[in-house]
PDB file of C-alpha atoms and ligand atoms in Angstrom:
ATOM      1  CA  MET Y   1     215.868  60.234-125.276  1.00 97.00           C
ATOM      2  CA  ARG Y   2     214.236  63.183-126.988  1.00 98.00           C
ATOM      3  CA  LEU Y   3     215.606  65.115-129.953  1.00 98.00           C
ATOM      4  CA  ALA Y   4     214.493  67.645-132.534  1.00 98.00           C
ATOM      5  CA  MET Y   5     214.462  66.715-136.221  1.00 98.00           C
ATOM      6  CA  LEU Y   6     214.694  69.606-138.681  1.00 98.00           C
ATOM      7  CA  GLY Y   7     213.515  68.792-142.192  1.00 98.00           C
ATOM      8  CA  LEU Y   8     210.884  66.103-142.519  1.00 98.00           C
ATOM      9  CA  GLY Y   9     211.239  65.270-146.203  1.00 96.00           C
ATOM     10  CA  ARG Y  10     211.894  61.799-147.612  1.00 95.00           C
ATOM     11  CA  MET Y  11     214.924  61.216-145.383  1.00 97.00           C
ATOM     12  CA  GLY Y  12     214.146  63.273-142.266  1.00 98.00           C
ATOM     13  CA  GLY Y  13     210.510  62.169-142.108  1.00 98.00           C
ATOM     14  CA  ASN Y  14     211.368  58.488-142.346  1.00 98.00           C
ATOM     15  CA  MET Y  15     214.188  58.831-139.842  1.00 98.00           C
ATOM     16  CA  ALA Y  16     211.772  60.507-137.414  1.00 98.00           C
ATOM     17  CA  ARG Y  17     209.369  57.564-137.882  1.00 98.00           C
ATOM     18  CA  ARG Y  18     212.130  55.007-137.262  1.00 98.00           C
ATOM     19  CA  LEU Y  19     213.300  56.892-134.165  1.00 98.00           C
ATOM     20  CA  ALA Y  20     209.744  57.076-132.814  1.00 98.00           C
ATOM     21  CA  ALA Y  21     209.171  53.377-133.498  1.00 98.00           C
ATOM     22  CA  GLY Y  22     212.394  52.684-131.579  1.00 98.00           C
ATOM     23  CA  GLY Y  23     211.268  54.610-128.475  1.00 97.00           C
ATOM     24  CA  ILE Y  24     212.922  57.992-129.119  1.00 98.00           C
ATOM     25  CA  GLU Y  25     210.752  61.095-128.775  1.00 98.00           C
ATOM     26  CA  VAL Y  26     211.000  63.449-131.725  1.00 98.00           C
ATOM     27  CA  VAL Y  27     210.061  67.101-132.002  1.00 98.00           C
ATOM     28  CA  GLY Y  28     209.661  67.680-135.721  1.00 98.00           C
ATOM     29  CA  TRP Y  29     210.105  70.931-137.584  1.00 98.00           C
ATOM     30  CA  ASN Y  30     209.613  71.450-141.281  1.00 98.00           C
ATOM     31  CA  ARG Y  31     209.513  74.538-143.504  1.00 95.00           C
ATOM     32  CA  SER Y  32     205.886  73.743-144.232  1.00 95.00           C
ATOM     33  CA  ARG Y  33     204.102  73.318-140.924  1.00 96.00           C
ATOM     34  CA  GLU Y  34     201.517  70.894-142.409  1.00 97.00           C
ATOM     35  CA  THR Y  35     204.169  68.228-142.958  1.00 97.00           C
ATOM     36  CA  ALA Y  36     205.181  68.354-139.286  1.00 97.00           C
ATOM     37  CA  ASP Y  37     201.545  68.317-138.150  1.00 98.00           C
ATOM     38  CA  ALA Y  38     200.720  65.340-140.367  1.00 97.00           C
ATOM     39  CA  LEU Y  39     203.676  63.382-138.995  1.00 97.00           C
ATOM     40  CA  ALA Y  40     202.757  64.241-135.422  1.00 98.00           C
ATOM     41  CA  ALA Y  41     199.189  63.091-136.049  1.00 97.00           C
ATOM     42  CA  GLU Y  42     200.548  59.785-137.346  1.00 95.00           C
ATOM     43  CA  TRP Y  43     202.833  58.982-134.367  1.00 94.00           C
ATOM     44  CA  ASP Y  44     202.451  59.243-130.579  1.00 94.00           C
ATOM     45  CA  ARG Y  45     206.109  59.918-129.968  1.00 97.00           C
ATOM     46  CA  ILE Y  46     206.368  62.693-132.584  1.00 98.00           C
ATOM     47  CA  SER Y  47     205.256  66.250-131.859  1.00 98.00           C
ATOM     48  CA  ALA Y  48     205.309  69.237-134.208  1.00 98.00           C
ATOM     49  CA  ALA Y  49     207.012  72.597-133.712  1.00 98.00           C
ATOM     50  CA  GLY Y  50     206.083  75.722-135.674  1.00 97.00           C
ATOM     51  CA  THR Y  51     209.514  77.339-135.474  1.00 97.00           C
ATOM     52  CA  MET Y  52     213.056  76.195-134.806  1.00 97.00           C
ATOM     53  CA  ALA Y  53     212.993  78.137-131.556  1.00 97.00           C
ATOM     54  CA  GLU Y  54     209.900  76.207-130.499  1.00 98.00           C
ATOM     55  CA  ALA Y  55     211.594  72.910-131.370  1.00 98.00           C
ATOM     56  CA  VAL Y  56     214.581  73.832-129.215  1.00 98.00           C
ATOM     57  CA  GLU Y  57     212.346  74.957-126.330  1.00 98.00           C
ATOM     58  CA  ALA Y  58     210.629  71.572-126.325  1.00 98.00           C
ATOM     59  CA  LEU Y  59     213.945  69.879-125.413  1.00 98.00           C
ATOM     60  CA  THR Y  60     215.754  69.650-122.106  1.00 96.00           C
ATOM     61  CA  PRO Y  61     219.462  70.571-121.933  1.00 96.00           C
ATOM     62  CA  PRO Y  62     221.791  69.175-123.049  1.00 96.00           C
ATOM     63  CA  ARG Y  63     219.746  69.202-126.255  1.00 98.00           C
ATOM     64  CA  VAL Y  64     220.184  67.278-129.474  1.00 98.00           C
ATOM     65  CA  VAL Y  65     219.010  68.865-132.730  1.00 98.00           C
ATOM     66  CA  TRP Y  66     219.333  66.703-135.855  1.00 98.00           C
ATOM     67  CA  SER Y  67     219.144  68.476-139.217  1.00 98.00           C
ATOM     68  CA  MET Y  68     218.114  66.627-142.374  1.00 98.00           C
ATOM     69  CA  LEU Y  69     217.788  69.822-144.367  1.00 98.00           C
ATOM     70  CA  PRO Y  70     219.247  70.001-147.871  1.00 96.00           C
ATOM     71  CA  ALA Y  71     222.977  70.762-147.871  1.00 95.00           C
ATOM     72  CA  GLY Y  72     223.945  74.321-148.732  1.00 94.00           C
ATOM     73  CA  GLU Y  73     221.826  77.369-148.039  1.00 96.00           C
ATOM     74  CA  ALA Y  74     219.050  75.683-146.043  1.00 96.00           C
ATOM     75  CA  THR Y  75     221.533  73.989-143.689  1.00 97.00           C
ATOM     76  CA  GLU Y  76     223.648  77.119-143.439  1.00 96.00           C
ATOM     77  CA  ALA Y  77     220.640  79.252-142.449  1.00 96.00           C
ATOM     78  CA  ALA Y  78     219.429  76.666-139.915  1.00 97.00           C
ATOM     79  CA  LEU Y  79     222.821  76.435-138.233  1.00 97.00           C
ATOM     80  CA  MET Y  80     223.060  80.209-137.966  1.00 95.00           C
ATOM     81  CA  GLU Y  81     219.617  80.328-136.407  1.00 96.00           C
ATOM     82  CA  LEU Y  82     220.371  77.462-134.012  1.00 97.00           C
ATOM     83  CA  THR Y  83     223.384  79.284-132.607  1.00 96.00           C
ATOM     84  CA  ARG Y  84     220.890  81.876-131.341  1.00 96.00           C
ATOM     85  CA  HIS Y  85     218.700  79.328-129.545  1.00 97.00           C
ATOM     86  CA  LEU Y  86     221.109  76.668-128.264  1.00 98.00           C
ATOM     87  CA  GLU Y  87     223.452  76.710-125.268  1.00 97.00           C
ATOM     88  CA  PRO Y  88     226.948  75.388-124.589  1.00 98.00           C
ATOM     89  CA  GLY Y  89     226.874  71.601-124.297  1.00 97.00           C
ATOM     90  CA  ASP Y  90     224.022  71.163-126.790  1.00 98.00           C
ATOM     91  CA  ILE Y  91     224.617  69.043-129.893  1.00 98.00           C
ATOM     92  CA  VAL Y  92     223.766  69.762-133.523  1.00 98.00           C
ATOM     93  CA  VAL Y  93     223.873  66.840-135.963  1.00 98.00           C
ATOM     94  CA  ASP Y  94     223.959  67.463-139.703  1.00 98.00           C
ATOM     95  CA  GLY Y  95     222.759  64.318-141.462  1.00 98.00           C
ATOM     96  CA  GLY Y  96     222.487  65.903-144.914  1.00 96.00           C
ATOM     97  CA  ASN Y  97     224.835  65.209-147.814  1.00 95.00           C
ATOM     98  CA  ALA Y  98     227.069  68.169-147.039  1.00 97.00           C
ATOM     99  CA  ASP Y  99     230.528  68.890-148.384  1.00 97.00           C
ATOM    100  CA  TYR Y 100     232.915  67.882-145.581  1.00 98.00           C
ATOM    101  CA  ARG Y 101     234.796  71.167-145.972  1.00 97.00           C
ATOM    102  CA  GLU Y 102     231.607  73.042-145.106  1.00 97.00           C
ATOM    103  CA  SER Y 103     231.104  70.708-142.155  1.00 98.00           C
ATOM    104  CA  LEU Y 104     234.559  71.594-140.869  1.00 98.00           C
ATOM    105  CA  ASP Y 105     233.502  75.272-140.998  1.00 97.00           C
ATOM    106  CA  HIS Y 106     230.226  74.447-139.267  1.00 98.00           C
ATOM    107  CA  GLY Y 107     232.082  72.609-136.522  1.00 98.00           C
ATOM    108  CA  ARG Y 108     234.192  75.712-135.909  1.00 98.00           C
ATOM    109  CA  LEU Y 109     231.184  78.050-136.071  1.00 96.00           C
ATOM    110  CA  LEU Y 110     229.182  76.101-133.502  1.00 97.00           C
ATOM    111  CA  GLY Y 111     232.278  75.358-131.449  1.00 97.00           C
ATOM    112  CA  ASP Y 112     232.743  79.118-130.962  1.00 96.00           C
ATOM    113  CA  SER Y 113     229.416  79.084-129.068  1.00 95.00           C
ATOM    114  CA  GLY Y 114     230.354  75.944-127.118  1.00 97.00           C
ATOM    115  CA  ILE Y 115     227.927  73.831-129.182  1.00 98.00           C
ATOM    116  CA  GLU Y 116     229.065  70.367-130.263  1.00 98.00           C
ATOM    117  CA  PHE Y 117     228.747  69.581-133.980  1.00 98.00           C
ATOM    118  CA  ILE Y 118     228.406  66.078-135.397  1.00 98.00           C
ATOM    119  CA  ASP Y 119     228.465  65.365-139.124  1.00 98.00           C
ATOM    120  CA  ALA Y 120     226.630  62.167-139.922  1.00 98.00           C
ATOM    121  CA  GLY Y 121     226.744  60.665-143.396  1.00 98.00           C
ATOM    122  CA  VAL Y 122     223.484  58.781-143.801  1.00 98.00           C
ATOM    123  CA  SER Y 123     223.020  56.049-146.394  1.00 97.00           C
ATOM    124  CA  GLY Y 124     220.000  53.906-147.046  1.00 95.00           C
ATOM    125  CA  GLY Y 125     217.635  56.082-149.039  1.00 92.00           C
ATOM    126  CA  VAL Y 126     213.935  55.353-148.953  1.00 93.00           C
ATOM    127  CA  TRP Y 127     214.609  51.816-147.662  1.00 94.00           C
ATOM    128  CA  GLY Y 128     216.242  53.059-144.495  1.00 97.00           C
ATOM    129  CA  ARG Y 129     213.034  53.392-142.551  1.00 97.00           C
ATOM    130  CA  GLU Y 130     212.427  49.646-142.673  1.00 96.00           C
ATOM    131  CA  GLU Y 131     215.955  48.290-143.085  1.00 96.00           C
ATOM    132  CA  GLY Y 132     217.868  50.826-141.015  1.00 98.00           C
ATOM    133  CA  TYR Y 133     220.386  53.440-142.095  1.00 98.00           C
ATOM    134  CA  CYS Y 134     224.160  53.187-142.379  1.00 98.00           C
ATOM    135  CA  LEU Y 135     225.585  56.084-140.356  1.00 98.00           C
ATOM    136  CA  MET Y 136     229.116  57.416-140.800  1.00 98.00           C
ATOM    137  CA  VAL Y 137     229.648  59.731-137.867  1.00 98.00           C
ATOM    138  CA  GLY Y 138     232.228  62.461-137.234  1.00 98.00           C
ATOM    139  CA  GLY Y 139     232.539  64.320-133.933  1.00 98.00           C
ATOM    140  CA  THR Y 140     234.093  64.167-130.499  1.00 98.00           C
ATOM    141  CA  GLU Y 141     233.852  60.831-128.683  1.00 98.00           C
ATOM    142  CA  ALA Y 142     231.844  62.481-125.914  1.00 98.00           C
ATOM    143  CA  ALA Y 143     229.256  63.984-128.279  1.00 98.00           C
ATOM    144  CA  VAL Y 144     228.898  60.810-130.342  1.00 98.00           C
ATOM    145  CA  GLY Y 145     228.540  58.852-127.096  1.00 98.00           C
ATOM    146  CA  ARG Y 146     225.585  61.040-126.140  1.00 98.00           C
ATOM    147  CA  LEU Y 147     223.990  60.485-129.522  1.00 98.00           C
ATOM    148  CA  GLU Y 148     224.418  56.715-129.290  1.00 98.00           C
ATOM    149  CA  PRO Y 149     220.827  55.842-128.249  1.00 98.00           C
ATOM    150  CA  ALA Y 150     219.526  57.482-131.441  1.00 98.00           C
ATOM    151  CA  LEU Y 151     222.256  55.961-133.617  1.00 98.00           C
ATOM    152  CA  ARG Y 152     221.437  52.472-132.302  1.00 98.00           C
ATOM    153  CA  VAL Y 153     217.794  52.908-133.299  1.00 98.00           C
ATOM    154  CA  LEU Y 154     218.494  54.376-136.739  1.00 98.00           C
ATOM    155  CA  ALA Y 155     221.064  51.712-137.712  1.00 98.00           C
ATOM    156  CA  PRO Y 156     220.020  48.310-139.110  1.00 98.00           C
ATOM    157  CA  ALA Y 157     221.084  46.741-135.769  1.00 98.00           C
ATOM    158  CA  PRO Y 158     221.990  48.462-132.478  1.00 98.00           C
ATOM    159  CA  ASP Y 159     225.646  47.419-132.664  1.00 97.00           C
ATOM    160  CA  ARG Y 160     226.101  47.415-136.446  1.00 98.00           C
ATOM    161  CA  GLY Y 161     225.695  49.921-139.268  1.00 98.00           C
ATOM    162  CA  TRP Y 162     226.892  52.966-137.383  1.00 98.00           C
ATOM    163  CA  ALA Y 163     230.344  54.076-136.300  1.00 98.00           C
ATOM    164  CA  ARG Y 164     232.275  57.098-135.216  1.00 98.00           C
ATOM    165  CA  VAL Y 165     234.785  57.277-138.066  1.00 98.00           C
ATOM    166  CA  GLY Y 166     236.787  60.240-136.752  1.00 98.00           C
ATOM    167  CA  PRO Y 167     236.589  63.890-135.647  1.00 98.00           C
ATOM    168  CA  VAL Y 168     234.227  66.510-137.104  1.00 98.00           C
ATOM    169  CA  GLY Y 169     234.408  66.347-140.912  1.00 98.00           C
ATOM    170  CA  ALA Y 170     235.242  62.641-141.048  1.00 98.00           C
ATOM    171  CA  GLY Y 171     231.582  61.610-141.249  1.00 98.00           C
ATOM    172  CA  HIS Y 172     230.758  63.613-144.349  1.00 98.00           C
ATOM    173  CA  PHE Y 173     234.169  62.843-145.837  1.00 98.00           C
ATOM    174  CA  THR Y 174     233.444  59.116-145.503  1.00 98.00           C
ATOM    175  CA  LYS Y 175     229.956  59.559-146.978  1.00 98.00           C
ATOM    176  CA  MET Y 176     231.440  61.488-149.902  1.00 98.00           C
ATOM    177  CA  VAL Y 177     233.810  58.623-150.706  1.00 98.00           C
ATOM    178  CA  HIS Y 178     230.941  56.139-150.195  1.00 98.00           C
ATOM    179  CA  ASN Y 179     228.963  57.954-152.871  1.00 98.00           C
ATOM    180  CA  GLY Y 180     231.938  58.020-155.208  1.00 98.00           C
ATOM    181  CA  VAL Y 181     232.065  54.237-154.864  1.00 98.00           C
ATOM    182  CA  GLU Y 182     228.299  54.134-155.414  1.00 98.00           C
ATOM    183  CA  TYR Y 183     228.760  55.984-158.734  1.00 98.00           C
ATOM    184  CA  GLY Y 184     231.464  53.532-159.829  1.00 98.00           C
ATOM    185  CA  MET Y 185     229.461  50.424-158.931  1.00 98.00           C
ATOM    186  CA  MET Y 186     226.343  51.755-160.628  1.00 98.00           C
ATOM    187  CA  GLN Y 187     228.274  52.628-163.773  1.00 98.00           C
ATOM    188  CA  ALA Y 188     229.893  49.173-163.921  1.00 98.00           C
ATOM    189  CA  PHE Y 189     226.478  47.516-163.722  1.00 98.00           C
ATOM    190  CA  ALA Y 190     225.038  49.906-166.309  1.00 98.00           C
ATOM    191  CA  GLU Y 191     227.829  49.128-168.789  1.00 98.00           C
ATOM    192  CA  GLY Y 192     227.619  45.373-168.236  1.00 98.00           C
ATOM    193  CA  PHE Y 193     223.865  45.260-168.653  1.00 98.00           C
ATOM    194  CA  ASP Y 194     224.085  47.451-171.745  1.00 98.00           C
ATOM    195  CA  LEU Y 195     226.413  44.846-173.308  1.00 98.00           C
ATOM    196  CA  LEU Y 196     224.044  42.021-172.374  1.00 98.00           C
ATOM    197  CA  GLU Y 197     220.946  43.812-173.632  1.00 97.00           C
ATOM    198  CA  ARG Y 198     222.497  44.730-176.960  1.00 97.00           C
ATOM    199  CA  LYS Y 199     223.592  41.235-177.952  1.00 97.00           C
ATOM    200  CA  GLU Y 200     220.585  40.581-180.145  1.00 97.00           C
ATOM    201  CA  ALA Y 201     221.931  37.245-181.403  1.00 98.00           C
ATOM    202  CA  PHE Y 202     221.572  35.747-177.914  1.00 98.00           C
ATOM    203  CA  ALA Y 203     218.391  37.553-176.849  1.00 97.00           C
ATOM    204  CA  ILE Y 204     219.603  37.501-173.236  1.00 97.00           C
ATOM    205  CA  ASP Y 205     217.038  38.714-170.699  1.00 97.00           C
ATOM    206  CA  PRO Y 206     218.822  41.289-168.465  1.00 97.00           C
ATOM    207  CA  GLY Y 207     216.260  40.714-165.714  1.00 97.00           C
ATOM    208  CA  GLN Y 208     217.021  37.003-165.677  1.00 98.00           C
ATOM    209  CA  VAL Y 209     220.775  37.642-165.486  1.00 98.00           C
ATOM    210  CA  ALA Y 210     220.380  40.213-162.685  1.00 98.00           C
ATOM    211  CA  GLU Y 211     218.379  37.662-160.707  1.00 98.00           C
ATOM    212  CA  LEU Y 212     220.914  34.939-161.536  1.00 98.00           C
ATOM    213  CA  TRP Y 213     223.897  37.011-160.386  1.00 98.00           C
ATOM    214  CA  ARG Y 214     222.240  37.634-157.028  1.00 98.00           C
ATOM    215  CA  HIS Y 215     222.956  34.028-156.056  1.00 98.00           C
ATOM    216  CA  GLY Y 216     226.535  32.962-155.446  1.00 98.00           C
ATOM    217  CA  SER Y 217     228.100  35.389-157.927  1.00 98.00           C
ATOM    218  CA  VAL Y 218     230.992  37.564-156.764  1.00 98.00           C
ATOM    219  CA  VAL Y 219     229.157  40.700-157.925  1.00 98.00           C
ATOM    220  CA  ARG Y 220     226.050  40.120-155.823  1.00 97.00           C
ATOM    221  CA  SER Y 221     225.082  43.287-154.006  1.00 97.00           C
ATOM    222  CA  TRP Y 222     222.124  45.377-152.878  1.00 96.00           C
ATOM    223  CA  LEU Y 223     222.300  47.483-156.043  1.00 97.00           C
ATOM    224  CA  LEU Y 224     221.973  44.239-158.003  1.00 98.00           C
ATOM    225  CA  ASP Y 225     219.006  43.193-155.823  1.00 97.00           C
ATOM    226  CA  LEU Y 226     217.264  46.454-156.731  1.00 97.00           C
ATOM    227  CA  MET Y 227     218.084  45.976-160.414  1.00 98.00           C
ATOM    228  CA  ALA Y 228     216.798  42.418-160.443  1.00 98.00           C
ATOM    229  CA  ASP Y 229     213.514  43.735-159.050  1.00 97.00           C
ATOM    230  CA  PHE Y 230     212.855  46.403-161.656  1.00 98.00           C
ATOM    231  CA  LEU Y 231     214.449  44.648-164.643  1.00 97.00           C
ATOM    232  CA  GLY Y 232     212.298  41.619-163.877  1.00 95.00           C
ATOM    233  CA  GLU Y 233     209.248  43.790-164.487  1.00 96.00           C
ATOM    234  CA  ASP Y 234     210.519  45.939-167.343  1.00 96.00           C
ATOM    235  CA  ALA Y 235     213.955  45.221-168.782  1.00 94.00           C
ATOM    236  CA  ARG Y 236     213.628  47.701-171.676  1.00 94.00           C
ATOM    237  CA  LEU Y 237     213.208  50.845-169.550  1.00 97.00           C
ATOM    238  CA  ASP Y 238     211.580  52.608-172.509  1.00 96.00           C
ATOM    239  CA  ASP Y 239     209.746  55.045-170.253  1.00 96.00           C
ATOM    240  CA  ILE Y 240     212.887  56.288-168.497  1.00 97.00           C
ATOM    241  CA  ALA Y 241     214.685  59.238-170.073  1.00 97.00           C
ATOM    242  CA  PRO Y 242     218.451  58.642-170.473  1.00 97.00           C
ATOM    243  CA  TRP Y 243     219.372  61.490-168.138  1.00 98.00           C
ATOM    244  CA  VAL Y 244     221.126  60.876-164.798  1.00 98.00           C
ATOM    245  CA  ALA Y 245     221.276  63.590-162.155  1.00 98.00           C
ATOM    246  CA  ASP Y 246     224.122  64.093-159.701  1.00 97.00           C
ATOM    247  CA  SER Y 247     223.837  65.949-156.417  1.00 94.00           C
ATOM    248  CA  GLY Y 248     227.437  66.854-155.702  1.00 94.00           C
ATOM    249  CA  GLU Y 249     229.062  64.003-153.784  1.00 96.00           C
ATOM    250  CA  GLY Y 250     230.532  62.468-156.956  1.00 97.00           C
ATOM    251  CA  ARG Y 251     232.042  65.819-157.955  1.00 98.00           C
ATOM    252  CA  TRP Y 252     233.525  66.333-154.495  1.00 98.00           C
ATOM    253  CA  THR Y 253     235.051  62.835-154.527  1.00 98.00           C
ATOM    254  CA  VAL Y 254     236.740  63.454-157.857  1.00 98.00           C
ATOM    255  CA  ARG Y 255     237.945  66.867-156.677  1.00 98.00           C
ATOM    256  CA  GLU Y 256     239.410  65.190-153.574  1.00 98.00           C
ATOM    257  CA  ALA Y 257     241.149  62.603-155.755  1.00 98.00           C
ATOM    258  CA  VAL Y 258     242.703  65.380-157.839  1.00 98.00           C
ATOM    259  CA  ASP Y 259     243.678  67.461-154.779  1.00 98.00           C
ATOM    260  CA  SER Y 260     245.331  64.518-153.062  1.00 98.00           C
ATOM    261  CA  GLY Y 261     246.822  62.958-156.186  1.00 98.00           C
ATOM    262  CA  VAL Y 262     244.967  59.696-155.690  1.00 98.00           C
ATOM    263  CA  PRO Y 263     244.208  57.910-158.973  1.00 98.00           C
ATOM    264  CA  ALA Y 264     240.449  57.374-159.204  1.00 98.00           C
ATOM    265  CA  PRO Y 265     239.792  56.588-162.874  1.00 98.00           C
ATOM    266  CA  VAL Y 266     236.641  54.541-162.299  1.00 98.00           C
ATOM    267  CA  LEU Y 267     234.931  57.094-160.082  1.00 98.00           C
ATOM    268  CA  THR Y 268     235.911  59.898-162.455  1.00 98.00           C
ATOM    269  CA  ALA Y 269     234.629  58.057-165.520  1.00 98.00           C
ATOM    270  CA  ALA Y 270     231.369  57.301-163.706  1.00 98.00           C
ATOM    271  CA  LEU Y 271     230.905  60.987-162.914  1.00 98.00           C
ATOM    272  CA  TYR Y 272     231.652  61.987-166.503  1.00 98.00           C
ATOM    273  CA  ALA Y 273     229.175  59.404-167.782  1.00 98.00           C
ATOM    274  CA  ARG Y 274     226.510  61.273-165.811  1.00 98.00           C
ATOM    275  CA  PHE Y 275     227.614  64.599-167.268  1.00 98.00           C
ATOM    276  CA  GLN Y 276     227.383  63.034-170.714  1.00 97.00           C
ATOM    277  CA  SER Y 277     223.827  61.908-170.015  1.00 97.00           C
ATOM    278  CA  GLN Y 278     222.935  65.452-168.940  1.00 97.00           C
ATOM    279  CA  ASP Y 279     224.337  66.981-172.122  1.00 96.00           C
ATOM    280  CA  GLU Y 280     221.162  67.761-174.000  1.00 92.00           C
ATOM    281  CA  ARG Y 281     222.870  70.232-176.361  1.00 93.00           C
ATOM    282  CA  GLY Y 282     225.271  67.591-177.645  1.00 94.00           C
ATOM    283  CA  TYR Y 283     227.721  70.260-178.750  1.00 95.00           C
ATOM    284  CA  GLN Y 284     230.752  68.031-178.053  1.00 95.00           C
ATOM    285  CA  ALA Y 285     229.483  65.198-180.211  1.00 94.00           C
ATOM    286  CA  ARG Y 286     228.341  67.573-182.941  1.00 95.00           C
ATOM    287  CA  LEU Y 287     231.765  69.204-182.992  1.00 97.00           C
ATOM    288  CA  LEU Y 288     233.472  65.812-183.152  1.00 97.00           C
ATOM    289  CA  ALA Y 289     231.311  64.713-186.047  1.00 96.00           C
ATOM    290  CA  ARG Y 290     231.923  67.969-187.899  1.00 95.00           C
ATOM    291  CA  LEU Y 291     235.683  67.799-187.338  1.00 96.00           C
ATOM    292  CA  ARG Y 292     235.789  64.226-188.545  1.00 97.00           C
ATOM    293  CA  GLN Y 293     233.929  65.345-191.640  1.00 96.00           C
ATOM    294  CA  ALA Y 294     236.329  68.272-192.128  1.00 97.00           C
ATOM    295  CA  PHE Y 295     239.509  66.201-192.142  1.00 97.00           C
ATOM    296  CA  GLY Y 296     238.258  62.979-193.642  1.00 97.00           C
ATOM    297  CA  GLY Y 297     235.158  63.862-195.574  1.00 96.00           C
ATOM    298  CA  HIS Y 298     233.230  61.443-193.400  1.00 97.00           C
ATOM    299  CA  ALA Y 299     229.443  61.543-193.369  1.00 97.00           C
ATOM    300  CA  VAL Y 300     227.576  63.327-190.602  1.00 96.00           C
ATOM    301  CA  ARG Y 301     224.010  62.824-189.541  1.00 93.00           C
ATOM    302  CA  GLN Y 302     221.829  65.874-189.956  1.00 87.00           C
ATOM    303  CA  GLY Y 303     218.792  66.687-187.914  1.00 79.00           C
ATOM    304  CA  GLY Y 304     219.199  63.388-186.099  1.00 60.00           C
ATOM    305  CA  GLU Y 305     218.996  61.321-189.327  1.00 48.00           C
ATOM    306  CA  ALA Y 306     221.819  59.432-191.026  1.00 43.00           C
ATOM    307  CA  GLU Y 307     222.836  61.034-194.303  1.00 43.00           C
TER     308      GLU Y 307
HETATM  309  O1  6PG Q   1     223.782  56.331-149.732  1.00 54.22           O
HETATM  310  C1  6PG Q   1     222.724  56.799-150.111  1.00 54.22           C
HETATM  311  O2  6PG Q   1     221.640  56.606-149.557  1.00 54.22           O
HETATM  312  C2  6PG Q   1     222.778  57.664-151.348  1.00 54.22           C
HETATM  313  O3  6PG Q   1     224.120  57.880-151.673  1.00 54.22           O
HETATM  314  C3  6PG Q   1     222.122  59.002-151.188  1.00 54.22           C
HETATM  315  O4  6PG Q   1     222.684  59.636-150.091  1.00 54.22           O
HETATM  316  C4  6PG Q   1     222.307  59.931-152.401  1.00 54.22           C
HETATM  317  O5  6PG Q   1     222.189  61.226-152.043  1.00 54.22           O
HETATM  318  C5  6PG Q   1     221.298  59.823-153.445  1.00 54.22           C
HETATM  319  O6  6PG Q   1     221.039  58.498-153.730  1.00 54.22           O
HETATM  320  C6  6PG Q   1     221.603  60.554-154.757  1.00 54.22           C
HETATM  321  O7  6PG Q   1     222.913  60.927-154.960  1.00 54.22           O
HETATM  322  P1  6PG Q   1     223.354  61.484-156.383  1.00 54.22           P
HETATM  323  O8  6PG Q   1     222.324  62.496-156.797  1.00 54.22           O
HETATM  324  O9  6PG Q   1     224.690  62.110-156.239  1.00 54.22           O
HETATM  325  O10 6PG Q   1     223.340  60.318-157.320  1.00 54.22           O
END
């Protein structure tokens, strides 16, 4: 099988490497040509294309073009351009973290030109290249069937770690919920380890507990494995700023919960904890402190110091 990979960043580049190692030929395209050239120089089964049109030309119909471009404008522009180069029967896969509602639109847009659209939620991060990716795939059975050789190589095992979860939209919907769960699990660990670390009287080593919980405990998990690794080296995390980014999936999950009336207090609280960490102005907390002072005469800290 031969496919084109658009976007050779952390995810796309590593996926191209895993595909090539698994016997799939990859035509790579990246906004900066040098990245594609470097990857092609590294691997026999990867070649570089200078333009999207060139990448498409290097394939034989019915073609498969897999996009790992950032969700939003970059993906939007690529899909518009692909409609000009592809033919009916070709397949476009979007493996980015896109909003499933946009993927539904993309499915319709490409469908109008007879092009099959597959939305693939991809989990595994930087470890995926070695360990394999978990792939949550939405699309027609026929299109997903044609993509199967690539899915079998990308997944941790040929028959495990990938599945068609439903029609177009279902892949990114499932990945959105997956990330909501990810937020909740991460937040639960963060709160638990904060409690452990703060109990000065017991001087518990968080790294030791993370390692301990990996064995036989009901909360063992891959996130815990990762934590045990870094806490074992530096449990204080003094060099890490207390600021946690969020890329959208958590927000979409909470919006979905509200729209469908599904109670999701844990996922919502986890998202808000991230917002709190991003709040460098601290206006909320300053207002609270001031209000408390106004009604009760309670002390406030000024300029960061206790009064
Ligand atoms: O399953 C995965 O591999 C992750 O969910 C990944 O897809 C996610 O995009 C980033 O880890 C950051 O996501 P946030 O910026 O929303 O935390």
